[in-house]
Amino acid sequence: MNNHKKITGLLPTREAPAPHELVFPLLQHTGTPALPIINVGDAVKVGQLIAKASGNVSANIHSSVSGLVTAIDLAPFSSGIEVMSIRIENDHKYYKVPMATHTRPIKETPKEFLLQRIEDAGIVGLGGKMIPTHIKLRPNKPIAELVINGAECEPYLSADHRVMVEMTKAVFTGIEVAMRILEPQTVFIGIEDHMIDAMITMRNYALKYKNVKVIPLPSIYPQGAERVLVRELTQKRVRRSPLEAGVIALNVSTCAAIGQAVTNGMPLISRVITLSGTQLEKSYNYRVRLGTPIKTLLPELSADRASKLGDLRILMGGPMMGLAQHSLDVPIIKGTTGVLVLEHTVYETQMCIRCGRCIDYCPVFVMPIMAAQQGIQASECMECGLCSYHCPSRIPLVEKIRLNKIKQQMRQQPQ
Amino acid sequence: MRLFVAASPHSRNPQDVSSIMLHVILALVPTSLMGIFFFGIPALSVIITSVLSALAFEVGVNTLRHQKLTIFDGSAALTGLLLALTLPPIIPLWMVVLGNGFSIIVVKHLFGGLGHNIFNPALSGRLFLSVAYPVAMTSWIKPHALLDPVYISTATPLAKEATLIVSNWQLFWGNVGGSVGETSAFAILLGAIWLFKKGILDWKIPGSFLATVFFMALLFGQDPLFHLLAGGTLLGAFFMMTDYVTSPLTKMGRLLYGITLGVLVMSVRLFSHMPEGLAFCIVLMNGVVPLLDKAGIALHVHVYALIFKEHQDT
């Protein structure tokens, strides 16, 4: 597979243009939506808490600009549905709320303080799964190994690559915090071997720690998938969550966010995303304020030029697992790893010729065609998309497996 | 500009069904050329007649079934070429056409077309001909025989009563009597290696089959290399058994398929009066493929449970 490696990985991250109106969906994490704690017409500042976590699994949401709250209503969301969102009009003045810095060494800081900082900052898994990090860091069993995911296997994407090169210090502060909280025996940092600069910087930093190992991994999709990465680095095979085997995996961007939250008291209000794709003339990584609608990032698709462009697919995430967007008003959320603009191609599905490639390529030892046709092992699939990618008959295997998964879940728990 | 929404993944491997078929056809070019080199114009005319008639039958069936034309997916041309390679070079051309008719109409399209056929179309066509016209199907000529004014009929090296002694080197280069495309091990291996490199050929079926043949020969005190090189062993192993549609889908099923075929083929060669039963064995095993796949699925799920132990949450 051509990973379109990743021209953007060698270019410095740019600051993204700030929009006039930002949209903050209340559901930017797995779990229950956050509760808004501001009213329409309120003035907010950069970093101000605008929606509070509610329920057991949830995360705080902060404003990334200063300005006025214009509405709390349904707005387009990356998964295609409409989600309750807070709209804020940007006054372009960027008044900040005071942020509490922390200078004590991490090793001497109480665990609860660190976890509270992470929870307050509203940090979720930035690799795309968006599990609230303070929940992930409170495991119900001792953790033997901590895995740091710097593999970033999706084609086109290079945001994690730039984070590792440009924010190494924050990444390692985050790792140190996670080590303090979880007290693992070993920490593995897995990096795909095409990111040579990231490897060198990370290795230099890792020298300070005894039990942190930076390990190069072959650049094969889906190297960065949690189960595959944990298997490569720790030789532990897990069915669903690495926690089963006493392993926790964190993304490098998440670590950087943890680092900034703990040392600077900085809530999660921006992230690095890759803006790329065959239909864009220039590809870069951008540091984007959360809540920025994608149309702000894609001036190339503005109305006067739009007529020249044909049918497009605008993706949030990579080409293998990303979500196609129906609207340019969809905002960047915490789990957005990139925005790709690709051409829209329709593939004609043919009869299965029984070549068995889906079975050969499956990274988690599932038989995709059987899972699609008969539902065998469907629940074990992690939807990496490799079977659909390689199917010469263009059978939408992942789609069918997803359907079977849902059917099986509904059968197990009626209503 | 229009935005489209579709499920992931959003890009596909450019290798689709027709390009796979094209690759297999290209991989068969060396052995076809060797056949033409050794057996001359008759071999060439058998190949051309076979491919063209297969395409013609495909068009005919498509018209009758009110289908879109499927000749461009390359499967019909491949069937024609494979059938040609298993025929004796001096077979009457009308028989070639007949065999292709059986392959395409009966074996492929009466079962539902590409992806539905239970039996390998090319080999079934060959079997049909060898049952219907046993004499024509066993008239072999020596390589370069056409340079002689008189056709010299010869036996295949595998025939029980054969007295001629063939060296393994001759078998390797293909300088022996036999079907158009099965004699040159060298050319077949060339094509097979290329297919391996392209990721089209999976090692499991040919690997397990050839290993079984090798060890069976060793066990019964025969020259294992001779059994690997003679007859249609290699053509069968790399191009007939591995036909996607008629071979097992599961990993374990493939291994079982290769091993069983190896045992079957060697039993025929060692204990029956037929010189070579490869085509019969393969078509026979084609019928067992659904069972093998069932076993393959069960084994796969079992192995999966062994590898991925359920971790108990404490």
XYZ file of C-alpha atoms in Angstrom:
729
model
C 0.000 0.000 0.000
C 1.311 3.399 -0.909
C 1.330 5.331 2.341
C 1.685 8.692 0.545
C 4.445 9.284 3.040
C 4.180 11.621 3.840
C 5.423 14.798 2.336
C 3.734 16.637 5.132
C 5.782 14.809 7.756
C 8.919 16.771 6.873
C 7.300 20.212 6.846
C 6.959 22.274 10.025
C 3.523 22.591 11.541
C 1.678 25.775 10.619
C -0.800 27.812 12.560
C -4.275 27.375 11.108
C -6.403 30.447 10.307
C -8.936 31.279 13.010
C -12.585 31.270 11.982
C -15.263 33.802 12.934
C -17.589 31.202 14.343
C -16.578 28.029 16.163
C -18.699 25.003 16.941
C -18.075 22.852 20.022
C -20.070 19.612 19.926
C -20.910 18.411 23.423
C -19.934 14.874 22.478
C -16.226 14.849 21.643
C -15.475 11.675 23.572
C -16.860 8.222 24.162
C -19.502 8.209 26.846
C -22.186 10.694 27.809
C -22.318 14.218 26.328
C -20.945 17.040 28.454
C -23.348 19.532 30.074
C -23.100 23.191 28.987
C -22.398 25.509 31.918
C -22.651 28.812 30.033
C -25.658 30.552 28.554
C -26.314 32.168 25.205
C -24.924 35.689 25.275
C -22.161 34.947 27.810
C -18.663 36.152 27.120
C -15.991 33.417 27.239
C -12.218 33.443 27.226
C -9.589 31.134 25.777
C -9.398 28.013 27.923
C -12.635 28.667 29.789
C -14.695 25.638 30.717
C -17.896 25.752 28.659
C -19.270 22.262 29.197
C -18.711 19.996 32.173
C -18.320 16.242 32.143
C -21.499 14.445 33.195
C -21.907 10.825 34.148
C -19.208 8.224 34.700
C -17.527 8.412 31.308
C -17.326 11.922 29.980
C -14.913 14.818 29.479
C -14.792 18.584 29.931
C -14.915 20.927 26.947
C -13.171 24.312 26.836
C -13.452 27.286 24.553
C -10.510 27.734 22.207
C -11.146 31.431 21.527
C -12.527 34.424 23.357
C -15.875 35.820 22.312
C -19.624 35.485 22.742
C -21.762 32.370 22.968
C -24.260 32.799 20.125
C -26.269 29.604 20.336
C -26.549 26.156 21.876
C -28.251 24.038 19.265
C -27.927 21.072 16.914
C -24.999 21.330 14.534
C -23.473 19.004 11.919
C -21.043 16.472 13.332
C -18.352 14.328 11.808
C -20.303 11.082 12.084
C -23.102 12.474 9.900
C -25.657 13.023 12.642
C -26.459 16.334 14.301
C -25.190 16.845 17.831
C -25.975 19.494 20.452
C -23.201 22.048 20.154
C -22.141 25.374 21.575
C -21.500 28.062 18.967
C -19.061 30.810 19.877
C -18.401 33.971 17.891
C -14.705 34.780 17.818
C -13.738 38.317 18.818
C -10.128 37.684 17.649
C -8.744 39.129 20.901
C -7.839 35.823 22.551
C -8.192 36.871 26.208
C -6.992 33.959 28.292
C -8.237 32.603 31.549
C -5.392 32.276 34.088
C -3.749 28.887 33.846
C -2.043 27.308 36.843
C 1.475 26.193 36.041
C 3.116 23.332 37.844
C 6.862 23.238 38.410
C 7.374 20.485 40.969
C 9.040 17.356 39.591
C 6.446 14.861 38.402
C 7.975 12.099 40.504
C 7.123 13.935 43.718
C 3.619 14.984 42.694
C 0.689 13.053 44.163
C -1.094 10.819 41.663
C -4.517 12.244 42.413
C -3.307 15.753 41.613
C -2.060 14.608 38.216
C -5.266 12.734 37.441
C -7.292 15.776 38.463
C -5.277 17.981 36.126
C -5.890 15.575 33.260
C -9.584 15.376 34.042
C -9.917 19.160 34.316
C -8.171 19.651 30.988
C -10.739 17.432 29.235
C -8.109 15.228 27.644
C -9.314 12.298 25.556
C -7.453 9.820 23.334
C -6.332 11.929 20.377
C -5.663 8.957 18.100
C -9.334 8.873 17.179
C -10.998 6.672 19.763
C -11.558 9.595 22.122
C -11.703 7.614 25.350
C -11.407 10.065 28.267
C -7.805 9.754 29.423
C -8.460 10.156 33.155
C -10.639 7.048 32.925
C -8.042 5.123 30.976
C -5.409 6.024 33.587
C -7.523 4.553 36.414
C -7.292 0.888 35.467
C -8.794 -1.850 37.597
C -5.632 -3.945 37.602
C -1.876 -3.375 37.881
C -0.231 -2.294 34.660
C 2.916 -4.111 33.578
C 3.568 -2.298 30.333
C 2.760 1.113 28.970
C 2.711 1.386 25.174
C 3.107 4.786 23.540
C 1.670 4.842 20.044
C 3.795 6.818 17.618
C 3.162 4.482 14.713
C 0.597 6.581 12.866
C 0.035 3.985 10.200
C -2.758 5.616 8.194
C -1.661 6.859 4.767
C -1.360 10.651 4.366
C -1.435 11.424 8.084
C 1.673 12.812 9.752
C 0.342 14.868 12.644
C 1.764 12.531 15.306
C 5.073 12.575 13.450
C 5.278 16.363 13.758
C 4.177 16.269 17.384
C 7.037 13.885 18.181
C 9.561 16.141 16.428
C 8.304 19.526 17.574
C 6.832 18.804 21.000
C 9.176 16.102 22.265
C 9.456 17.699 25.700
C 5.699 17.819 26.239
C 5.382 14.236 24.966
C 7.917 13.019 27.494
C 6.351 15.011 30.312
C 3.091 13.251 29.426
C 4.830 9.877 29.418
C 6.388 10.688 32.786
C 2.964 11.574 34.189
C 1.494 8.325 32.870
C 4.453 6.422 34.367
C 3.932 8.135 37.712
C 0.235 7.232 37.727
C 0.436 3.685 36.370
C 3.891 2.631 37.595
C 4.543 0.242 34.696
C 7.669 -1.903 34.569
C 8.473 -1.018 30.986
C 7.416 1.720 28.600
C 7.543 0.977 24.874
C 7.390 3.769 22.342
C 6.558 2.321 18.921
C 7.477 4.485 15.922
C 7.175 3.488 12.257
C 10.597 3.299 10.658
C 9.985 5.949 8.004
C 9.944 8.711 10.622
C 13.707 8.886 11.051
C 13.809 12.374 12.549
C 11.128 11.509 15.094
C 13.023 8.355 16.003
C 16.269 10.255 16.635
C 14.656 12.966 18.777
C 12.605 10.497 20.774
C 15.611 8.223 21.341
C 17.694 11.133 22.606
C 15.013 12.029 25.128
C 14.407 8.433 26.147
C 18.061 8.074 27.231
C 17.164 9.868 30.464
C 14.834 7.083 31.505
C 15.884 3.597 32.418
C 12.807 1.649 31.413
C 11.674 3.584 28.337
C 12.418 1.867 25.036
C 11.927 3.464 21.613
C 11.295 0.703 19.117
C 11.203 1.084 15.318
C 8.338 -0.735 13.638
C 7.939 -1.647 9.968
C 5.735 0.818 8.130
C 2.855 -1.497 7.440
C -0.770 -0.556 7.887
C -2.341 -1.152 10.486
C 0.778 -0.954 12.664
C -0.756 1.758 14.837
C -3.946 -0.133 15.621
C -3.975 -0.696 19.363
C -4.151 -4.497 19.250
C -1.500 -4.835 16.541
C 0.850 -2.380 18.216
C 0.535 -4.057 21.607
C 1.200 -7.437 19.978
C 4.278 -6.123 18.168
C 5.771 -4.450 21.227
C 4.823 -6.672 24.140
C 4.105 -10.008 22.416
C 0.770 -10.053 24.209
C -2.230 -11.002 22.134
C -5.462 -9.418 23.225
C -8.991 -9.742 21.944
C -10.415 -6.333 22.615
C -8.705 -3.986 24.999
C -4.994 -4.277 25.928
C -6.102 -3.808 29.526
C -7.032 -7.510 29.485
C -3.316 -8.257 29.551
C -2.308 -5.417 31.847
C -1.194 -3.075 29.085
C -2.309 0.480 28.424
C -1.691 2.244 25.133
C -1.540 6.028 24.756
C -1.122 8.078 21.617
C 1.870 10.465 21.423
C -0.428 13.425 20.823
C -2.381 12.476 23.930
C 0.899 12.383 25.859
C 1.783 15.853 24.579
C -1.631 17.120 25.690
C -1.133 15.542 29.125
C 2.287 17.171 29.385
C 0.882 20.617 28.591
C -2.064 20.150 30.900
C 0.135 19.217 33.841
C 2.987 21.730 33.453
C 1.089 24.703 31.992
C -2.427 23.970 33.182
C -3.407 24.188 29.537
C -6.745 22.560 28.716
C -7.184 20.663 25.449
C -8.181 23.478 23.082
C -6.057 22.799 20.023
C -4.438 19.902 18.245
C -2.248 19.146 15.243
C -4.017 17.750 12.198
C -2.858 16.826 8.702
C -4.493 18.600 5.806
C -3.750 16.617 2.691
C -5.176 14.578 -0.151
C -4.880 14.149 -3.890
C -7.262 16.997 -4.619
C -5.387 19.604 -2.596
C -2.523 21.527 -4.126
C -0.627 22.066 -0.880
C -0.501 19.719 2.079
C 0.607 20.752 5.555
C 0.167 19.946 9.169
C -1.753 22.585 11.040
C -2.242 23.378 14.689
C -5.962 23.949 14.745
C -8.211 25.401 17.443
C -10.829 22.813 18.299
C -14.215 23.833 16.977
C -12.880 25.232 13.692
C -15.233 24.260 10.842
C -13.404 22.481 8.036
C -14.392 25.111 5.471
C -12.009 27.553 7.212
C -9.165 25.123 6.567
C -10.084 24.524 2.946
C -10.166 27.898 1.194
C -9.390 25.970 -2.004
C -12.932 24.626 -1.919
C -14.525 28.062 -1.656
C -17.534 28.810 -3.811
C -15.768 30.480 -6.740
C -13.419 27.554 -7.296
C -15.797 24.812 -6.304
C -17.350 24.571 -9.751
C -14.045 23.422 -11.217
C -13.769 20.515 -8.820
C -15.508 17.252 -9.541
C -16.915 14.770 -7.085
C -15.016 14.765 -3.819
C -14.785 12.808 -0.652
C -13.738 14.886 2.315
C -12.543 12.668 5.097
C -11.969 13.179 8.763
C -9.222 10.757 9.654
C -7.214 8.597 7.284
C -8.346 6.953 4.055
C -8.622 3.536 5.705
C -10.782 4.300 8.731
C -11.799 7.936 8.273
C -15.338 9.234 8.033
C -16.580 10.887 4.847
C -18.153 14.263 5.533
C -21.441 15.523 4.160
C -20.920 19.162 4.976
C -18.075 21.683 5.193
C -19.574 23.093 8.406
C -18.428 20.078 10.418
C -16.005 21.224 13.130
C -12.623 19.789 14.062
C -13.048 17.855 17.293
C -10.616 16.331 19.759
C -10.341 13.035 17.866
C -9.774 14.481 14.383
C -6.372 13.325 13.153
C -6.578 14.871 9.732
C -8.748 16.260 6.975
C -8.225 14.668 3.571
C -9.677 15.736 0.251
C -9.775 12.794 -2.153
C -11.562 12.142 -5.405
C -14.760 10.145 -5.205
C -14.480 6.776 -6.914
C -17.220 4.200 -7.223
C -16.171 0.569 -7.325
C -18.370 -2.069 -8.848
C -18.847 -5.083 -6.606
C -18.348 -8.439 -8.283
C -18.950 -12.011 -7.255
C -16.451 -13.285 -4.658
C -13.750 -15.214 -6.503
C -12.626 -16.873 -3.279
C -9.066 -15.650 -3.530
C -8.749 -15.599 0.264
C -6.812 -12.339 0.367
C -9.054 -10.913 3.055
C -8.102 -13.863 5.258
C -4.416 -13.563 4.411
C -4.250 -9.835 5.095
C -6.361 -9.695 8.249
C -4.077 -8.384 11.024
C -6.160 -9.896 13.823
C -6.587 -13.390 12.359
C -10.265 -13.095 11.468
C -11.832 -14.531 8.294
C -13.399 -11.336 6.924
C -15.411 -12.991 4.161
C -16.912 -15.448 6.647
C -17.551 -12.629 9.121
C -19.300 -10.697 6.358
C -21.352 -13.590 5.017
C -22.085 -15.660 8.097
C -21.088 -13.440 10.996
C -18.343 -15.798 12.195
C -15.923 -13.866 14.467
C -17.559 -10.582 13.441
C -17.196 -9.175 16.940
C -13.410 -9.658 16.840
C -12.972 -7.356 13.820
C -11.392 -3.978 14.505
C -12.571 -2.492 11.196
C -9.131 -1.514 9.955
C -10.415 -1.807 6.388
C -7.533 -3.879 5.050
C -9.815 -6.647 3.730
C -12.007 -4.231 1.785
C -8.878 -2.509 0.498
C -7.394 -5.695 -0.897
C -10.579 -7.384 -2.137
C -10.230 -7.755 -5.923
C -13.988 -8.220 -6.250
C -14.520 -4.910 -4.397
C -16.838 -6.480 -1.855
C -17.587 -3.963 0.940
C -16.439 -6.423 3.604
C -16.016 -3.980 6.468
C -19.484 -2.556 5.899
C -21.012 -6.020 6.016
C -19.034 -6.993 9.112
C -20.162 -3.816 10.890
C -23.743 -4.713 10.050
C -23.272 -8.226 11.422
C -21.704 -6.833 14.581
C -24.699 -4.607 15.192
C -27.096 -7.473 14.473
C -25.267 -9.728 16.931
C -25.207 -7.041 19.622
C -28.939 -6.481 19.199
C -29.610 -10.181 19.461
C -27.590 -10.436 22.671
C -29.343 -7.604 24.441
C -32.952 -7.236 23.347
C -34.115 -3.597 23.462
C -18.215 20.267 -6.492
C -20.251 17.566 -4.853
C -19.426 15.845 -1.584
C -19.950 12.126 -1.358
C -20.376 10.034 1.736
C -19.306 6.386 1.739
C -18.116 3.860 4.274
C -14.395 3.405 4.873
C -11.932 2.384 3.471
C -11.799 5.182 0.942
C -9.057 3.815 -1.270
C -8.648 0.419 -2.861
C -5.835 -1.779 -4.029
C -5.655 -1.178 -7.787
C -5.339 -4.938 -8.347
C -8.846 -6.128 -9.206
C -10.208 -9.368 -10.689
C -9.339 -8.587 -14.295
C -5.805 -7.489 -13.473
C -5.276 -10.708 -11.494
C -6.464 -12.748 -14.482
C -4.185 -10.752 -16.769
C -1.229 -11.405 -14.462
C -1.917 -15.149 -14.488
C -2.162 -15.116 -18.284
C 1.166 -13.291 -18.469
C 2.670 -15.810 -16.054
C 1.644 -18.557 -18.469
C 3.407 -16.918 -21.406
C 6.827 -18.531 -20.740
C 5.441 -22.044 -20.620
C 3.322 -21.380 -23.719
C 6.398 -20.158 -25.552
C 8.346 -23.241 -24.478
C 5.483 -25.394 -25.755
C 5.578 -23.626 -29.107
C 9.357 -23.902 -29.190
C 9.295 -27.657 -28.580
C 6.178 -28.668 -30.472
C 6.055 -26.041 -33.216
C 3.111 -24.764 -35.213
C 0.565 -27.363 -33.950
C 1.068 -26.140 -30.380
C 0.638 -22.540 -31.475
C -2.554 -23.299 -33.336
C -3.940 -25.263 -30.371
C -3.311 -22.282 -28.078
C -4.805 -19.721 -30.445
C -7.858 -21.855 -31.244
C -8.448 -22.546 -27.590
C -8.282 -18.950 -26.396
C -10.372 -17.624 -29.273
C -13.044 -20.300 -28.926
C -13.241 -19.766 -25.160
C -13.816 -16.062 -25.726
C -16.416 -16.813 -28.412
C -18.325 -19.192 -26.125
C -18.215 -16.632 -23.320
C -19.734 -13.986 -25.597
C -22.375 -16.478 -26.725
C -23.379 -17.407 -23.185
C -23.391 -13.775 -22.116
C -25.803 -12.981 -24.935
C -28.059 -15.898 -24.063
C -28.059 -14.976 -20.367
C -28.653 -11.277 -21.148
C -25.542 -10.389 -19.194
C -22.981 -7.706 -19.579
C -20.007 -8.955 -21.592
C -17.610 -10.639 -19.187
C -14.796 -11.374 -21.620
C -12.840 -8.372 -20.379
C -12.385 -9.800 -16.899
C -9.942 -12.210 -18.544
C -11.304 -15.342 -16.934
C -12.512 -16.870 -20.217
C -9.206 -16.246 -21.970
C -7.412 -17.786 -18.991
C -9.629 -20.870 -19.111
C -8.925 -21.248 -22.843
C -5.200 -20.868 -22.351
C -5.070 -23.300 -19.431
C -7.056 -25.879 -21.387
C -4.713 -25.526 -24.370
C -1.695 -26.088 -22.163
C -3.058 -29.434 -20.983
C -3.799 -30.789 -24.462
C -1.497 -32.849 -26.679
C 0.016 -30.680 -29.415
C -1.347 -32.712 -32.309
C -4.964 -32.887 -31.202
C -7.499 -32.041 -33.970
C -8.542 -28.439 -33.584
C -12.282 -29.142 -33.580
C -11.756 -31.127 -30.393
C -10.142 -28.078 -28.823
C -13.244 -26.050 -29.672
C -15.480 -28.773 -28.256
C -13.499 -28.940 -25.042
C -13.762 -25.185 -24.597
C -17.479 -25.343 -25.203
C -17.798 -27.869 -22.383
C -15.563 -25.777 -20.108
C -17.281 -22.451 -20.629
C -20.902 -23.470 -21.156
C -21.356 -26.479 -18.903
C -18.742 -26.157 -16.181
C -18.604 -22.388 -15.828
C -21.881 -20.814 -16.862
C -24.405 -23.538 -16.081
C -23.182 -23.256 -12.498
C -23.592 -19.473 -12.545
C -20.433 -17.995 -14.015
C -17.198 -16.767 -12.472
C -17.185 -17.295 -8.739
C -19.961 -19.902 -8.755
C -18.351 -22.804 -10.591
C -17.550 -25.785 -8.408
C -15.128 -27.460 -10.762
C -12.087 -26.075 -12.508
C -13.400 -25.280 -16.019
C -10.142 -25.895 -17.886
C -9.470 -29.253 -16.267
C -13.061 -30.390 -16.604
C -12.838 -29.594 -20.313
C -9.685 -31.659 -20.537
C -11.319 -34.554 -18.691
C -14.326 -34.371 -20.986
C -12.039 -34.694 -23.999
C -9.946 -37.484 -22.555
C -13.034 -39.530 -21.754
C -14.631 -38.831 -25.125
C -11.527 -39.142 -27.309
C -9.002 -41.241 -25.396
C -6.828 -41.976 -28.399
C -6.444 -38.401 -29.600
C -5.788 -37.323 -26.045
C -2.902 -39.705 -25.606
C -1.080 -39.197 -28.887
C 2.083 -37.477 -27.823
C 4.906 -36.366 -30.023
C 8.550 -35.964 -29.300
C 9.901 -32.443 -29.070
C 10.998 -31.005 -32.421
C 9.309 -33.988 -34.088
C 8.001 -31.726 -36.808
C 11.495 -31.308 -38.125
C 11.220 -34.962 -39.072
C 9.016 -35.787 -42.010
C 7.208 -38.429 -39.962
C 5.471 -37.724 -36.691
C 6.986 -39.862 -34.037
C 4.566 -40.960 -31.451
C 5.984 -41.287 -28.013
C 4.807 -42.107 -24.552
C 4.880 -39.744 -21.624
C 7.718 -40.461 -19.223
C 5.183 -41.440 -16.595
C 3.624 -44.311 -18.585
C 4.118 -47.623 -16.809
C 5.277 -49.456 -19.920
C 7.543 -46.616 -20.938
C 10.965 -47.806 -21.694
C 12.481 -44.502 -22.578
C 14.718 -43.020 -19.972
C 14.462 -39.310 -19.406
C 16.906 -37.345 -17.338
C 15.683 -34.843 -14.786
C 17.478 -32.106 -16.701
C 15.413 -32.907 -19.762
C 12.308 -32.688 -17.636
C 13.473 -29.411 -16.175
C 13.887 -27.735 -19.555
C 10.886 -29.544 -21.035
C 12.653 -31.435 -23.748
C 10.240 -34.408 -23.494
C 6.933 -35.547 -24.897
C 3.790 -34.294 -23.236
C 1.052 -31.696 -23.311
C 1.648 -28.286 -24.851
C 2.426 -26.406 -21.683
C 3.275 -28.923 -19.007
C 6.687 -30.157 -20.023
C 8.976 -27.284 -19.120
C 9.395 -27.058 -15.370
C 11.712 -24.109 -15.872
C 9.116 -21.982 -17.664
C 6.379 -22.876 -15.188
C 8.580 -21.970 -12.235
C 9.434 -18.683 -13.909
C 5.755 -17.789 -14.147
C 5.060 -19.035 -10.633
C 7.844 -16.954 -9.096
C 6.476 -13.885 -10.812
C 2.991 -14.560 -9.449
C 4.432 -15.045 -5.959
C 6.130 -11.692 -6.252
C 2.889 -10.052 -7.323
C 1.152 -11.559 -4.309
C -1.324 -13.477 -6.461
C -0.112 -16.955 -5.691
C -0.381 -18.237 -2.157
C 2.281 -20.712 -1.068
C -0.019 -22.937 0.948
C -1.561 -25.090 -1.767
C 1.477 -25.619 -4.030
C 3.778 -25.849 -1.018
C 1.835 -28.499 0.848
C 1.092 -30.429 -2.349
C 4.681 -30.512 -3.614
C 6.003 -31.392 -0.173
C 3.568 -34.286 0.067
C 4.528 -35.540 -3.399
C 8.193 -35.291 -2.496
C 7.876 -37.228 0.744
C 5.493 -39.822 -0.697
C 7.998 -40.530 -3.486
C 10.794 -40.765 -0.966
C 8.731 -43.122 1.160
C 8.101 -45.509 -1.733
C 11.678 -45.501 -2.923
C 11.156 -43.441 -6.054
C 13.092 -40.478 -7.352
C 11.299 -37.530 -5.738
C 12.703 -35.010 -8.221
C 11.363 -37.049 -11.111
C 7.893 -36.986 -9.602
C 8.057 -33.242 -9.031
C 9.188 -32.499 -12.571
C 7.355 -35.094 -14.648
C 3.867 -34.859 -16.018
C 1.652 -32.001 -15.015
C 2.788 -31.803 -11.400
C 4.133 -28.273 -11.547
C 1.542 -26.841 -13.932
C -1.118 -28.412 -11.740
C 0.430 -27.232 -8.503
C 0.901 -23.621 -9.512
C -1.878 -22.932 -11.976
C -4.644 -25.526 -11.646
C -4.982 -26.268 -7.938
C -4.536 -22.628 -7.054
C -7.491 -21.550 -9.191
C -9.137 -19.200 -6.691
C -12.737 -20.176 -7.320
C -12.309 -23.926 -7.010
C -9.812 -24.108 -4.169
C -10.444 -23.638 -0.445
C -10.666 -20.165 0.977
C -9.425 -20.791 4.483
C -5.777 -21.178 5.424
C -6.218 -24.575 7.035
C -8.474 -25.696 4.205
C -5.725 -24.902 1.746
C -3.136 -26.913 3.596
C -5.515 -29.870 3.870
C -6.343 -29.563 0.171
C -2.700 -29.606 -0.872
C -1.821 -32.551 1.331
C -4.824 -34.629 0.277
C -4.124 -33.905 -3.366
C -0.510 -34.945 -2.959
C -1.532 -38.258 -1.437
C -4.163 -38.827 -4.130
C -1.866 -38.008 -7.037
C 0.925 -40.207 -5.734
C -1.502 -43.081 -5.090
C -2.648 -42.890 -8.699
C 0.886 -42.721 -10.005
C 2.128 -45.591 -7.864
C -0.794 -47.985 -7.629
C -3.170 -47.493 -10.563
C -2.813 -48.470 -14.187
C -3.291 -44.871 -15.333
C -0.063 -43.059 -16.106
C -1.220 -39.803 -14.642
C -4.371 -38.854 -12.821
C -3.595 -35.281 -11.854
C -6.572 -33.749 -13.653
C -8.929 -36.358 -12.215
C -7.563 -35.843 -8.732
C -7.887 -32.070 -8.881
C -11.455 -32.147 -10.188
C -12.333 -34.772 -7.585
C -10.909 -32.599 -4.843
C -12.752 -29.548 -6.228
C -15.924 -31.322 -5.182
C -14.611 -31.700 -1.629
C -13.653 -28.040 -1.268
C -16.848 -26.966 0.582
C -16.159 -29.683 3.174
C -12.523 -28.642 3.492
C -13.606 -25.055 3.981
C -16.000 -26.112 6.700
C -13.170 -27.914 8.436
C -10.935 -24.911 7.754
C -13.346 -22.519 9.439
C -13.704 -24.772 12.471
C -9.928 -25.143 12.769
C -9.406 -21.410 12.289
C -11.840 -20.521 15.073
C -10.201 -23.138 17.289
C -6.703 -21.825 16.653
C -7.966 -18.279 17.183
C -9.271 -19.232 20.611
C -5.895 -20.799 21.428
C -3.892 -17.762 20.345
C -6.132 -15.078 21.780
C -6.863 -16.380 25.211
C -9.710 -14.618 26.966
C -8.109 -12.570 29.682
C -10.212 -12.665 32.783
C -10.821 -9.266 34.294
C -9.980 -9.540 37.951
